[in-house]
PDB file of C-alpha atoms in Angstrom:
ATOM      1  CA  MET Y 162     119.047  40.006 133.020  1.00 48.00           C
ATOM      2  CA  SER Y 163     118.151  40.757 136.637  1.00 47.00           C
ATOM      3  CA  ALA Y 164     114.860  42.528 137.233  1.00 47.00           C
ATOM      4  CA  HIS Y 165     116.617  44.669 139.838  1.00 57.00           C
ATOM      5  CA  SER Y 166     119.638  45.941 137.889  1.00 84.00           C
ATOM      6  CA  ALA Y 167     119.059  49.470 136.588  1.00 92.00           C
ATOM      7  CA  LEU Y 168     119.777  50.035 132.917  1.00 95.00           C
ATOM      8  CA  TYR Y 169     120.640  53.370 131.322  1.00 97.00           C
ATOM      9  CA  LEU Y 170     121.127  54.372 127.700  1.00 97.00           C
ATOM     10  CA  ASP Y 171     124.841  53.495 127.925  1.00 95.00           C
ATOM     11  CA  ASP Y 172     123.970  49.934 128.964  1.00 96.00           C
ATOM     12  CA  LEU Y 173     121.742  49.278 125.956  1.00 97.00           C
ATOM     13  CA  HIS Y 174     122.744  47.931 122.561  1.00 97.00           C
ATOM     14  CA  VAL Y 175     120.955  47.327 119.283  1.00 98.00           C
ATOM     15  CA  GLY Y 176     119.681  43.766 119.184  1.00 98.00           C
ATOM     16  CA  MET Y 177     119.054  43.515 122.937  1.00 97.00           C
ATOM     17  CA  SER Y 178     115.790  41.583 123.258  1.00 97.00           C
ATOM     18  CA  GLU Y 179     113.418  39.850 125.630  1.00 97.00           C
ATOM     19  CA  SER Y 180     110.053  38.090 125.471  1.00 98.00           C
ATOM     20  CA  SER Y 181     107.186  38.792 127.839  1.00 98.00           C
ATOM     21  CA  PRO Y 182     104.927  36.382 129.651  1.00 98.00           C
ATOM     22  CA  ALA Y 183     101.704  35.503 127.809  1.00 99.00           C
ATOM     23  CA  ARG Y 184      98.139  36.638 128.412  1.00 98.00           C
ATOM     24  CA  THR Y 185      94.813  35.457 126.968  1.00 99.00           C
ATOM     25  CA  VAL Y 186      92.383  38.044 125.570  1.00 99.00           C
ATOM     26  CA  THR Y 187      88.941  37.520 127.116  1.00 98.00           C
ATOM     27  CA  GLU Y 188      85.433  38.634 126.246  1.00 97.00           C
ATOM     28  CA  ALA Y 189      85.502  40.721 129.427  1.00 98.00           C
ATOM     29  CA  ASP Y 190      88.586  42.540 128.084  1.00 98.00           C
ATOM     30  CA  VAL Y 191      86.742  43.465 124.879  1.00 98.00           C
ATOM     31  CA  VAL Y 192      83.565  44.553 126.699  1.00 98.00           C
ATOM     32  CA  MET Y 193      85.491  46.642 129.246  1.00 98.00           C
ATOM     33  CA  PHE Y 194      87.654  48.242 126.553  1.00 98.00           C
ATOM     34  CA  ALA Y 195      84.541  49.167 124.543  1.00 98.00           C
ATOM     35  CA  ALA Y 196      83.043  50.778 127.649  1.00 98.00           C
ATOM     36  CA  LEU Y 197      86.260  52.556 128.605  1.00 98.00           C
ATOM     37  CA  SER Y 198      87.055  53.849 125.109  1.00 97.00           C
ATOM     38  CA  GLY Y 199      83.494  54.430 123.920  1.00 98.00           C
ATOM     39  CA  ASP Y 200      84.297  52.375 120.797  1.00 98.00           C
ATOM     40  CA  PHE Y 201      81.227  50.193 120.349  1.00 98.00           C
ATOM     41  CA  ASN Y 202      81.950  49.293 116.709  1.00 97.00           C
ATOM     42  CA  TRP Y 203      79.889  46.255 115.770  1.00 98.00           C
ATOM     43  CA  LEU Y 204      83.015  44.221 114.914  1.00 97.00           C
ATOM     44  CA  HIS Y 205      83.770  44.225 118.635  1.00 97.00           C
ATOM     45  CA  THR Y 206      80.289  44.226 120.186  1.00 97.00           C
ATOM     46  CA  ASP Y 207      77.701  42.572 117.909  1.00 97.00           C
ATOM     47  CA  ALA Y 208      78.245  38.795 117.767  1.00 97.00           C
ATOM     48  CA  HIS Y 209      75.495  38.212 115.179  1.00 98.00           C
ATOM     49  CA  ARG Y 210      76.668  40.884 112.744  1.00 98.00           C
ATOM     50  CA  ALA Y 211      80.357  40.068 113.288  1.00 98.00           C
ATOM     51  CA  ALA Y 212      79.605  36.423 112.397  1.00 98.00           C
ATOM     52  CA  GLN Y 213      78.722  37.681 108.909  1.00 98.00           C
ATOM     53  CA  SER Y 214      81.992  39.645 108.573  1.00 97.00           C
ATOM     54  CA  GLU Y 215      85.256  38.623 106.937  1.00 97.00           C
ATOM     55  CA  PHE Y 216      86.456  37.559 110.384  1.00 97.00           C
ATOM     56  CA  GLY Y 217      83.485  35.290 111.134  1.00 97.00           C
ATOM     57  CA  GLU Y 218      83.305  36.463 114.740  1.00 97.00           C
ATOM     58  CA  ARG Y 219      83.913  39.463 116.959  1.00 98.00           C
ATOM     59  CA  ILE Y 220      87.500  40.635 117.166  1.00 98.00           C
ATOM     60  CA  ALA Y 221      89.340  42.678 119.770  1.00 98.00           C
ATOM     61  CA  HIS Y 222      89.934  46.385 119.221  1.00 98.00           C
ATOM     62  CA  GLY Y 223      93.333  47.069 117.675  1.00 98.00           C
ATOM     63  CA  LEU Y 224      94.115  49.518 120.448  1.00 98.00           C
ATOM     64  CA  LEU Y 225      93.142  46.901 123.037  1.00 99.00           C
ATOM     65  CA  GLY Y 226      95.885  44.707 121.592  1.00 98.00           C
ATOM     66  CA  THR Y 227      98.298  47.638 121.777  1.00 98.00           C
ATOM     67  CA  SER Y 228      97.309  48.278 125.398  1.00 98.00           C
ATOM     68  CA  ILE Y 229      97.747  44.618 126.333  1.00 98.00           C
ATOM     69  CA  ALA Y 230     101.153  44.626 124.616  1.00 98.00           C
ATOM     70  CA  SER Y 231     102.167  47.667 126.639  1.00 97.00           C
ATOM     71  CA  GLY Y 232     101.196  45.908 129.863  1.00 98.00           C
ATOM     72  CA  LEU Y 233     102.990  42.710 128.867  1.00 98.00           C
ATOM     73  CA  PHE Y 234     106.150  44.674 128.065  1.00 97.00           C
ATOM     74  CA  THR Y 235     106.128  46.277 131.527  1.00 96.00           C
ATOM     75  CA  ARG Y 236     106.271  42.770 133.014  1.00 96.00           C
ATOM     76  CA  THR Y 237     109.659  42.040 131.400  1.00 96.00           C
ATOM     77  CA  ALA Y 238     112.889  42.352 133.368  1.00 94.00           C
ATOM     78  CA  PHE Y 239     114.105  44.684 130.609  1.00 94.00           C
ATOM     79  CA  SER Y 240     111.257  47.150 131.160  1.00 95.00           C
ATOM     80  CA  GLN Y 241     111.555  46.914 134.944  1.00 95.00           C
ATOM     81  CA  SER Y 242     115.273  47.675 134.673  1.00 95.00           C
ATOM     82  CA  LEU Y 243     114.453  50.955 132.890  1.00 95.00           C
ATOM     83  CA  GLN Y 244     112.227  52.296 135.693  1.00 93.00           C
ATOM     84  CA  ASP Y 245     114.941  54.620 137.055  1.00 93.00           C
ATOM     85  CA  SER Y 246     116.137  55.844 133.663  1.00 96.00           C
ATOM     86  CA  LEU Y 247     113.030  56.079 131.479  1.00 96.00           C
ATOM     87  CA  VAL Y 248     112.007  59.714 131.020  1.00 97.00           C
ATOM     88  CA  ALA Y 249     109.175  59.338 128.511  1.00 97.00           C
ATOM     89  CA  MET Y 250     107.650  57.179 125.832  1.00 96.00           C
ATOM     90  CA  LEU Y 251     107.697  59.481 122.787  1.00 97.00           C
ATOM     91  CA  GLY Y 252     105.068  57.728 120.692  1.00 97.00           C
ATOM     92  CA  VAL Y 253     103.955  54.464 119.175  1.00 97.00           C
ATOM     93  CA  ASP Y 254     103.815  53.535 115.508  1.00 98.00           C
ATOM     94  CA  CYS Y 255     101.196  50.758 115.325  1.00 98.00           C
ATOM     95  CA  LYS Y 256     100.781  48.259 112.520  1.00 99.00           C
ATOM     96  CA  PHE Y 257      97.735  46.008 112.908  1.00 99.00           C
ATOM     97  CA  GLU Y 258      98.711  42.981 110.814  1.00 99.00           C
ATOM     98  CA  ARG Y 259      96.151  40.335 111.816  1.00 98.00           C
ATOM     99  CA  PRO Y 260      92.969  40.381 113.861  1.00 98.00           C
ATOM    100  CA  ILE Y 261      93.129  39.519 117.541  1.00 99.00           C
ATOM    101  CA  HIS Y 262      90.355  37.095 118.446  1.00 98.00           C
ATOM    102  CA  ILE Y 263      88.717  36.577 121.806  1.00 98.00           C
ATOM    103  CA  GLY Y 264      90.613  33.615 123.254  1.00 98.00           C
ATOM    104  CA  ASP Y 265      93.934  34.456 121.581  1.00 99.00           C
ATOM    105  CA  THR Y 266      96.944  34.191 123.859  1.00 99.00           C
ATOM    106  CA  LEU Y 267      99.453  36.958 123.205  1.00 99.00           C
ATOM    107  CA  HIS Y 268     103.026  37.634 124.180  1.00 99.00           C
ATOM    108  CA  VAL Y 269     105.466  40.367 123.199  1.00 99.00           C
ATOM    109  CA  GLU Y 270     108.923  39.973 121.714  1.00 99.00           C
ATOM    110  CA  ALA Y 271     110.753  43.263 122.299  1.00 98.00           C
ATOM    111  CA  GLN Y 272     114.014  44.287 120.656  1.00 98.00           C
ATOM    112  CA  ILE Y 273     116.045  47.487 120.556  1.00 98.00           C
ATOM    113  CA  VAL Y 274     116.366  48.511 116.902  1.00 99.00           C
ATOM    114  CA  SER Y 275     118.193  51.836 117.269  1.00 98.00           C
ATOM    115  CA  ILE Y 276     119.941  54.004 119.841  1.00 98.00           C
ATOM    116  CA  ARG Y 277     120.677  57.680 119.402  1.00 97.00           C
ATOM    117  CA  PRO Y 278     122.408  59.762 122.088  1.00 94.00           C
ATOM    118  CA  GLY Y 279     120.853  63.175 122.647  1.00 93.00           C
ATOM    119  CA  ALA Y 280     122.613  66.459 121.961  1.00 92.00           C
ATOM    120  CA  ASP Y 281     122.609  67.368 125.670  1.00 93.00           C
ATOM    121  CA  GLY Y 282     124.690  64.279 126.527  1.00 92.00           C
ATOM    122  CA  LYS Y 283     122.393  63.461 129.440  1.00 95.00           C
ATOM    123  CA  ARG Y 284     119.887  61.255 127.661  1.00 96.00           C
ATOM    124  CA  GLY Y 285     119.028  59.750 124.313  1.00 97.00           C
ATOM    125  CA  ILE Y 286     116.444  57.799 122.379  1.00 98.00           C
ATOM    126  CA  ALA Y 287     116.266  54.021 122.229  1.00 98.00           C
ATOM    127  CA  THR Y 288     113.709  52.749 119.736  1.00 98.00           C
ATOM    128  CA  ILE Y 289     112.104  49.482 120.749  1.00 98.00           C
ATOM    129  CA  GLU Y 290     110.233  47.247 118.329  1.00 98.00           C
ATOM    130  CA  ARG Y 291     107.563  45.182 120.049  1.00 98.00           C
ATOM    131  CA  ARG Y 292     106.177  42.267 118.069  1.00 99.00           C
ATOM    132  CA  VAL Y 293     102.831  41.030 119.398  1.00 99.00           C
ATOM    133  CA  ILE Y 294     102.611  37.280 118.760  1.00 99.00           C
ATOM    134  CA  ASN Y 295      99.561  35.012 119.119  1.00 99.00           C
ATOM    135  CA  GLN Y 296      99.433  31.374 120.225  1.00 99.00           C
ATOM    136  CA  HIS Y 297      99.988  30.229 116.617  1.00 99.00           C
ATOM    137  CA  GLY Y 298     103.286  32.117 116.365  1.00 99.00           C
ATOM    138  CA  GLU Y 299     101.703  34.719 114.068  1.00 99.00           C
ATOM    139  CA  ARG Y 300     102.617  38.368 114.431  1.00 99.00           C
ATOM    140  CA  VAL Y 301      99.359  40.268 114.957  1.00 99.00           C
ATOM    141  CA  GLN Y 302     100.798  43.711 115.651  1.00 99.00           C
ATOM    142  CA  LEU Y 303     104.091  45.513 115.202  1.00 99.00           C
ATOM    143  CA  LEU Y 304     104.653  48.422 117.577  1.00 99.00           C
ATOM    144  CA  THR Y 305     107.651  50.731 117.219  1.00 99.00           C
ATOM    145  CA  THR Y 306     108.257  52.920 120.250  1.00 98.00           C
ATOM    146  CA  PRO Y 307     110.944  55.595 120.676  1.00 98.00           C
ATOM    147  CA  MET Y 308     111.770  56.027 124.368  1.00 98.00           C
ATOM    148  CA  LEU Y 309     113.679  58.892 125.971  1.00 98.00           C
ATOM    149  CA  ILE Y 310     116.181  57.339 128.401  1.00 98.00           C
ATOM    150  CA  ARG Y 311     118.737  58.906 130.745  1.00 97.00           C
ATOM    151  CA  ARG Y 312     122.410  58.144 130.359  1.00 95.00           C
ATOM    152  CA  SER Y 313     124.295  56.795 133.351  1.00 89.00           C
ATOM    153  CA  ILE Y 314     126.259  59.221 135.512  1.00 74.00           C
ATOM    154  CA  ALA Y 315     129.480  57.695 134.131  1.00 58.00           C
ATOM    155  CA  GLY Y 316     128.225  58.206 130.579  1.00 55.00           C
ATOM    156  CA  THR Y 317     127.370  61.863 131.183  1.00 56.00           C
ATOM    157  CA  GLN Y 318     130.767  62.433 132.843  1.00 55.00           C
ATOM    158  CA  GLU Y 319     132.481  61.020 129.741  1.00 54.00           C
ATOM    159  CA  VAL Y 320     130.533  63.449 127.545  1.00 49.00           C
ATOM    160  CA  THR Y 321     131.355  66.376 129.861  1.00 47.00           C
ATOM    161  CA  ALA Y 322     135.047  65.454 129.916  1.00 46.00           C
ATOM    162  CA  HIS Y 323     135.015  65.131 126.133  1.00 48.00           C
ATOM    163  CA  ASP Y 324     133.205  68.452 125.701  1.00 50.00           C
ATOM    164  CA  ASP Y 325     135.614  70.261 128.085  1.00 47.00           C
ATOM    165  CA  SER Y 326     138.602  69.220 125.990  1.00 44.00           C
ATOM    166  CA  HIS Y 327     137.428  71.326 123.024  1.00 44.00           C
TER     167      HIS Y 327
END
C-alpha cells in the first residue's frame, strides 16, 4: 500500500491489516509520562519497591503503552492513507494483557475488524483492532478503536443515486 494513496471508507475491507515499525520503551519514556500525566504510582517510579512486586521491577504505565501504540500506528502507510478521510477517533477499548517493561521493544499489528456505513451515506465507522506486541511475540495490549471515516465522492454519489430512486 502506498503511503500517498488516499483511502476512504469504500476502499476498506474487513481483514485489511498492516504492522508498524518497532520502538523500544525507555526509562526516559516512563519518567516523562509520569511527569506529564501526574501518575507517580510506585510501580512506575520506585525501583526499590517495584523490585518487591509481582513484576520484580518497574513497569511502564498502561496508558503509556497505549500512547506509544497510537504513535506507532500513525507511522503505518495505512494510517497515513487515512489522513484526508479520517473525521474522528471515537474511542479506545483498552485491554492490558501483560506488563510492559522498560527495555521492551513494541510494534503494532493493526487490522480492520468491522465496517459500518453511516445513515447519512457520507461516512461510516471502521473499527480497527490494534495488537501491541513485544519483542518476544507476546501481545501486551489489545486496543479496539472505532474510527469515523468519510466515504469517497464516488461512494456518496452511489448512495445519493440509490436514495433518489425511491
